[in-house]
CSV table of C-alpha atoms in Angstrom, one decimal:
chain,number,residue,atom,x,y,z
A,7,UNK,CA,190.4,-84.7,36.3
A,8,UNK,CA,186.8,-83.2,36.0
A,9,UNK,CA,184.1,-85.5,36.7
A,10,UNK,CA,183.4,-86.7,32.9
A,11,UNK,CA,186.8,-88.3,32.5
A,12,UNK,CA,186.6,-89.7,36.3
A,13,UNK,CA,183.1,-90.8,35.0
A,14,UNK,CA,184.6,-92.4,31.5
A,15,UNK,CA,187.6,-93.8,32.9
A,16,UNK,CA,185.9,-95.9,35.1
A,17,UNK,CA,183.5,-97.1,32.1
A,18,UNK,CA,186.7,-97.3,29.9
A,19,UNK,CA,188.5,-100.1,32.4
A,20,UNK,CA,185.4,-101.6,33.0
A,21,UNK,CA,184.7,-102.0,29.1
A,22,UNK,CA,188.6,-102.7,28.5
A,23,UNK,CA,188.0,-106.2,30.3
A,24,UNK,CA,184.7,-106.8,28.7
A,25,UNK,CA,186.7,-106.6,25.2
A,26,UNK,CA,189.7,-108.8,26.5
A,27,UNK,CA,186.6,-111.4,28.0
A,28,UNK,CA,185.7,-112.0,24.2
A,29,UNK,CA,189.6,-112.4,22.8
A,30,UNK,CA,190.2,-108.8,21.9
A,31,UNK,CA,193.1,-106.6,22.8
A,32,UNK,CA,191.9,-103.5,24.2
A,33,UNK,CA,193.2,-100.0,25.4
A,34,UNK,CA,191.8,-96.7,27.3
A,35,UNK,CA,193.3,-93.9,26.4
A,36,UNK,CA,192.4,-90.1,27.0
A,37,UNK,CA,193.4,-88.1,24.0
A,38,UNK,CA,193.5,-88.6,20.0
A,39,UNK,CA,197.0,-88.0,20.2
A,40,UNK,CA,197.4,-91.2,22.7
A,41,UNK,CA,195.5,-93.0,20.5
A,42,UNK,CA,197.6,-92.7,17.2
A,43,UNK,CA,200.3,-93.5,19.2
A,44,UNK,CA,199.1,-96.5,20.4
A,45,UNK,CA,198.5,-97.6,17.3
A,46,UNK,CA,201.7,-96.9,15.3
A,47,UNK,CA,202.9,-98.9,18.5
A,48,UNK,CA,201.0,-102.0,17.3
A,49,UNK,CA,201.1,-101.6,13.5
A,50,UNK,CA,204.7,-102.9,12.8
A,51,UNK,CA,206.3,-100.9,10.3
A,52,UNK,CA,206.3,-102.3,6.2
A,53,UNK,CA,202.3,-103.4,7.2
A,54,UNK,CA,200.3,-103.4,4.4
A,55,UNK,CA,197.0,-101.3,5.7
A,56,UNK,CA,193.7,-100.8,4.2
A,57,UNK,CA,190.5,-99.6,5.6
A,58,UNK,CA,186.6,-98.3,5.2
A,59,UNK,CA,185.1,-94.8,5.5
A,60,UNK,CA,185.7,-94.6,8.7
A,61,UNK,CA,185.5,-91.5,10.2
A,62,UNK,CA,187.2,-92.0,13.7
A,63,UNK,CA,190.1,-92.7,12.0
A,64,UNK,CA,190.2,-89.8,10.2
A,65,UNK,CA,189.3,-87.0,12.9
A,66,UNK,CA,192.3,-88.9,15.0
A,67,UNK,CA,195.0,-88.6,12.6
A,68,UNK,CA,195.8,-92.0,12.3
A,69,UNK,CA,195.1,-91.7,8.6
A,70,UNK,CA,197.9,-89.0,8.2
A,71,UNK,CA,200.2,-92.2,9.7
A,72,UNK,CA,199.9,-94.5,7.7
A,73,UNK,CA,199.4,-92.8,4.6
A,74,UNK,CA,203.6,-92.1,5.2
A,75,UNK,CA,206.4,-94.2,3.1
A,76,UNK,CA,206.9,-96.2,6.6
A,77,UNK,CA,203.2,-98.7,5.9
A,78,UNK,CA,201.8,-99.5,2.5
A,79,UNK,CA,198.3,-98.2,2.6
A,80,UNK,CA,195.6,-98.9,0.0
A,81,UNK,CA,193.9,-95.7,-0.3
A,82,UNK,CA,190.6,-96.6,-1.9
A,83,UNK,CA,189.7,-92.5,-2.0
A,84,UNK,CA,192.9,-92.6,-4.9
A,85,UNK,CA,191.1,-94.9,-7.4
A,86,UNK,CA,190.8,-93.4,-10.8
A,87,UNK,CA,187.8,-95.7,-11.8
A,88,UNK,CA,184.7,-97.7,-9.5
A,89,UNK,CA,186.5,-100.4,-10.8
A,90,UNK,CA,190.2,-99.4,-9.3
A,91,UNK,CA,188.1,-98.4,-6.0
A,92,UNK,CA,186.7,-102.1,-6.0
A,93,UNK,CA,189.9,-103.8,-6.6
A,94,UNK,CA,191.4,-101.7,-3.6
A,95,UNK,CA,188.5,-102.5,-1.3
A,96,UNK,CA,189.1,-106.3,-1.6
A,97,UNK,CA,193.1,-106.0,-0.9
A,98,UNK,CA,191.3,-105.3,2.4
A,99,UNK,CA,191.0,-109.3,3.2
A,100,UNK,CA,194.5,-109.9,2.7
A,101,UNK,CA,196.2,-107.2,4.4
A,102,UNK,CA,198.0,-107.3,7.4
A,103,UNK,CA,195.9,-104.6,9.1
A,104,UNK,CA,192.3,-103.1,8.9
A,105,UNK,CA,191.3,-99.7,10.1
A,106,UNK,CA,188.3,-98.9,11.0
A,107,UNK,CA,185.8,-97.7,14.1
A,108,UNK,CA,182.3,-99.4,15.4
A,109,UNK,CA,178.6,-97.6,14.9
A,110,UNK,CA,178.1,-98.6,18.9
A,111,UNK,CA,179.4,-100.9,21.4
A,112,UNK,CA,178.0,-101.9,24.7
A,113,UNK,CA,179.1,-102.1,28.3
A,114,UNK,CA,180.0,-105.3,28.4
A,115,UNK,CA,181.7,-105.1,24.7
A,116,UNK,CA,179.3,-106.4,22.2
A,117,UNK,CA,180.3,-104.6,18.8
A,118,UNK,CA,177.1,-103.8,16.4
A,119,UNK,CA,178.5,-102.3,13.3
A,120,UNK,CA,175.7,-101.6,9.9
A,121,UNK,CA,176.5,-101.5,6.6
A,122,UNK,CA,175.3,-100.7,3.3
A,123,UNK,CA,177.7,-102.4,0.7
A,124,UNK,CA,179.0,-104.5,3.5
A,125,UNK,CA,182.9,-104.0,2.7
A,126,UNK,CA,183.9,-102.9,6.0
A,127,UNK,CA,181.9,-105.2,8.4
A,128,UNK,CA,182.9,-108.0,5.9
A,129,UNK,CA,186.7,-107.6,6.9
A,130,UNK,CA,185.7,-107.1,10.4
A,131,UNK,CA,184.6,-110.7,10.5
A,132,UNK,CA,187.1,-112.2,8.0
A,133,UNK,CA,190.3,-111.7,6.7
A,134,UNK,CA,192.5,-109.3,7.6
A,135,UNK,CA,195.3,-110.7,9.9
A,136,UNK,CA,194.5,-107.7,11.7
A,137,UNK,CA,191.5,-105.4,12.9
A,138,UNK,CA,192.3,-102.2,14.5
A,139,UNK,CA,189.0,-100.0,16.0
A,140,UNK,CA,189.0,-96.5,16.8
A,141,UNK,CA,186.3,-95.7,19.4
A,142,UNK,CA,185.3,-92.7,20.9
A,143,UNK,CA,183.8,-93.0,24.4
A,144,UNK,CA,180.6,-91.7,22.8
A,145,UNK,CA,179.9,-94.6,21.3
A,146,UNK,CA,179.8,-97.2,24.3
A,147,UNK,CA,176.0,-97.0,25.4
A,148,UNK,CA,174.7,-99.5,28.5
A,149,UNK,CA,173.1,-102.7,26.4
A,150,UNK,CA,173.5,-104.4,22.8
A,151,UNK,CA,169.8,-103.3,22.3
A,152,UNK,CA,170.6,-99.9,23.1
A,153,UNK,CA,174.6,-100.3,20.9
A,154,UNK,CA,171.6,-101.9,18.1
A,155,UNK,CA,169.2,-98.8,18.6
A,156,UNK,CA,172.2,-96.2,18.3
A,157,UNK,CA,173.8,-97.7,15.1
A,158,UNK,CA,170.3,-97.3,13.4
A,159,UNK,CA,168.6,-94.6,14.5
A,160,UNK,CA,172.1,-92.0,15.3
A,161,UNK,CA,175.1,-93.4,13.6
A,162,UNK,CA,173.1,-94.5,10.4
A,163,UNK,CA,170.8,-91.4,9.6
A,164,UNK,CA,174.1,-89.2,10.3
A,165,UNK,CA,175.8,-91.3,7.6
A,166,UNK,CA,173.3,-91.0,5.2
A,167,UNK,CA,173.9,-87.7,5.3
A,168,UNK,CA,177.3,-87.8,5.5
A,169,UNK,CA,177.0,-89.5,2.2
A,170,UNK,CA,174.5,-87.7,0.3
A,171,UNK,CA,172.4,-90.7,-0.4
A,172,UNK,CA,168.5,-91.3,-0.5
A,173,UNK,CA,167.0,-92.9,2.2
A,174,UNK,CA,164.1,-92.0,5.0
A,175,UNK,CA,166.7,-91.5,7.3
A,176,UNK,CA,168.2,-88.7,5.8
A,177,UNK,CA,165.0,-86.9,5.5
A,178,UNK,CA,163.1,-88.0,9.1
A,179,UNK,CA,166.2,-88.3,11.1
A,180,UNK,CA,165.9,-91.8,12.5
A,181,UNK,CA,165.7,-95.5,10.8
A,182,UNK,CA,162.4,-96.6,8.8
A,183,UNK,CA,163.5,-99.8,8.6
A,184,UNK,CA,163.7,-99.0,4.6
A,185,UNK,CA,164.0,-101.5,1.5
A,186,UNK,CA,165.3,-98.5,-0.3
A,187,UNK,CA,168.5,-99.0,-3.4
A,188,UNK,CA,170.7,-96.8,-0.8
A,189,UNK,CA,169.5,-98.1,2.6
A,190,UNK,CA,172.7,-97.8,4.8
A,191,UNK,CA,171.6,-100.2,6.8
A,192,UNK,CA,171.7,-103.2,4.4
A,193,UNK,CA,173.9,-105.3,5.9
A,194,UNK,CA,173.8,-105.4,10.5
A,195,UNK,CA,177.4,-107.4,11.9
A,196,UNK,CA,176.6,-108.8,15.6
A,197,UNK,CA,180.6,-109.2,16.9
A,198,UNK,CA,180.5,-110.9,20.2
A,199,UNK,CA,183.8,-112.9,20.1
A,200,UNK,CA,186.8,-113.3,18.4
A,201,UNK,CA,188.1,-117.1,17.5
A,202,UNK,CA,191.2,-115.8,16.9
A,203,UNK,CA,192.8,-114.2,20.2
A,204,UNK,CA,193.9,-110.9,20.0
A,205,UNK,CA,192.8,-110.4,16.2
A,206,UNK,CA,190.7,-107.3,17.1
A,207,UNK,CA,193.0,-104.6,18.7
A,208,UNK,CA,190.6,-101.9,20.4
A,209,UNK,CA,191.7,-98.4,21.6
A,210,UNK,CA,188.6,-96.8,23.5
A,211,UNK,CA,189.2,-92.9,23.5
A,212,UNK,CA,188.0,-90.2,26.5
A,213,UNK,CA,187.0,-88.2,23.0
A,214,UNK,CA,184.3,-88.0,21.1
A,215,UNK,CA,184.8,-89.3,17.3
A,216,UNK,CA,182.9,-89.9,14.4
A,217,UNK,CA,179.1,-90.6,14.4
């Protein structure tokens, strides 16, 4: 073990009990590959799955799972029409399980997530029987200010980009606190606590994954 993993497995276990202090399920694993299996572990087969744009679960392979005769998954990328992409999005708050990731989380597991049409972070704090969270170790910084800080000024601008959209961010590199039409940052989710126990399962990863 060199001294980054001895350095995020320590911060892993540490976190892992922060997350299960606020109702969560929570696992540290070291590879992608440990991840998706952990997952297909908890996601009973028959589940009906949906999800965001997340793209942890992509780079993982999770996606590649579910997307198999063994889960129904409403792929939202299929949609012939806005209107059939729509209608798939809002299966997501009655589906068994949502998949998804978090634009930073801190130490002691306070989840910030932003948003610009608010679909994802809206399941994330109501509906789905299940949330599921892909998180790369490079996204667990010391303090929600600095989780805050992250999801606006690295995760959001990256985004942007990612998306091809029009904000100050994708030209300067960091948030402007815009009122643009595409501002990714429209909508901010604060996720300190779960009322229902064990509704958000967490797998931390010793990898780095999405933005």
């Amino acid at each position: 073990m060199d001294v980054r993993e001895m350095r995020n497995e320590a911060l892993g276990k540490r976190v892992v009990k922060a997350l299960e202090s606020r109702n969560m399920e929570a696992y540290y694993v070291k590879t992608k590959e440990e991840a998706v299996k952990k997952a297909l572990e908890l996601i009973p087969k028959g589940s009906t799955i949906n999800m965001g744009g997340s793209a942890s679960v992509r780079e993982c392979g999770l996606i590649d799972a579910v997307c198999s005769d063994d889960y129904v998954f409403y792929d939202r990328d299929k949609a012939a029409t806005v209107e059939e992409r729509h209608e798939i999005a809002l299966k997501a708050f009655t589906s068994d399980w949502f998949l998804g990731s978090v634009n930073a989380m801190s130490e002691d597991g306070v989840i910030i997530n932003i948003d610009g049409n608010a679909n994802r972070i809206a399941a994330y704090a109501f509906g789905p029987k299940n949330v599921l969270l892909i998180v790369g170790m490079n996204k667990v910084v010391k303090t929600q200010e600095d989780a805050m800080s992250r999801a606006r000024n690295e995760a959001g601008p990256i985004n942007a980009q990612r998306f091809g959209i029009n904000t100050p961010c994708v030209k300067n590199g960091s948030c402007f606190n815009c009122k643009s039409d595409d501002c990714i940052c429209a909508e901010i989710l604060v996720t300190r606590f779960s009322r229902i126990k064990n509704r958000f399962k967490i797998i931390l990863v010793d990898e780095p994954l999405g933005f």
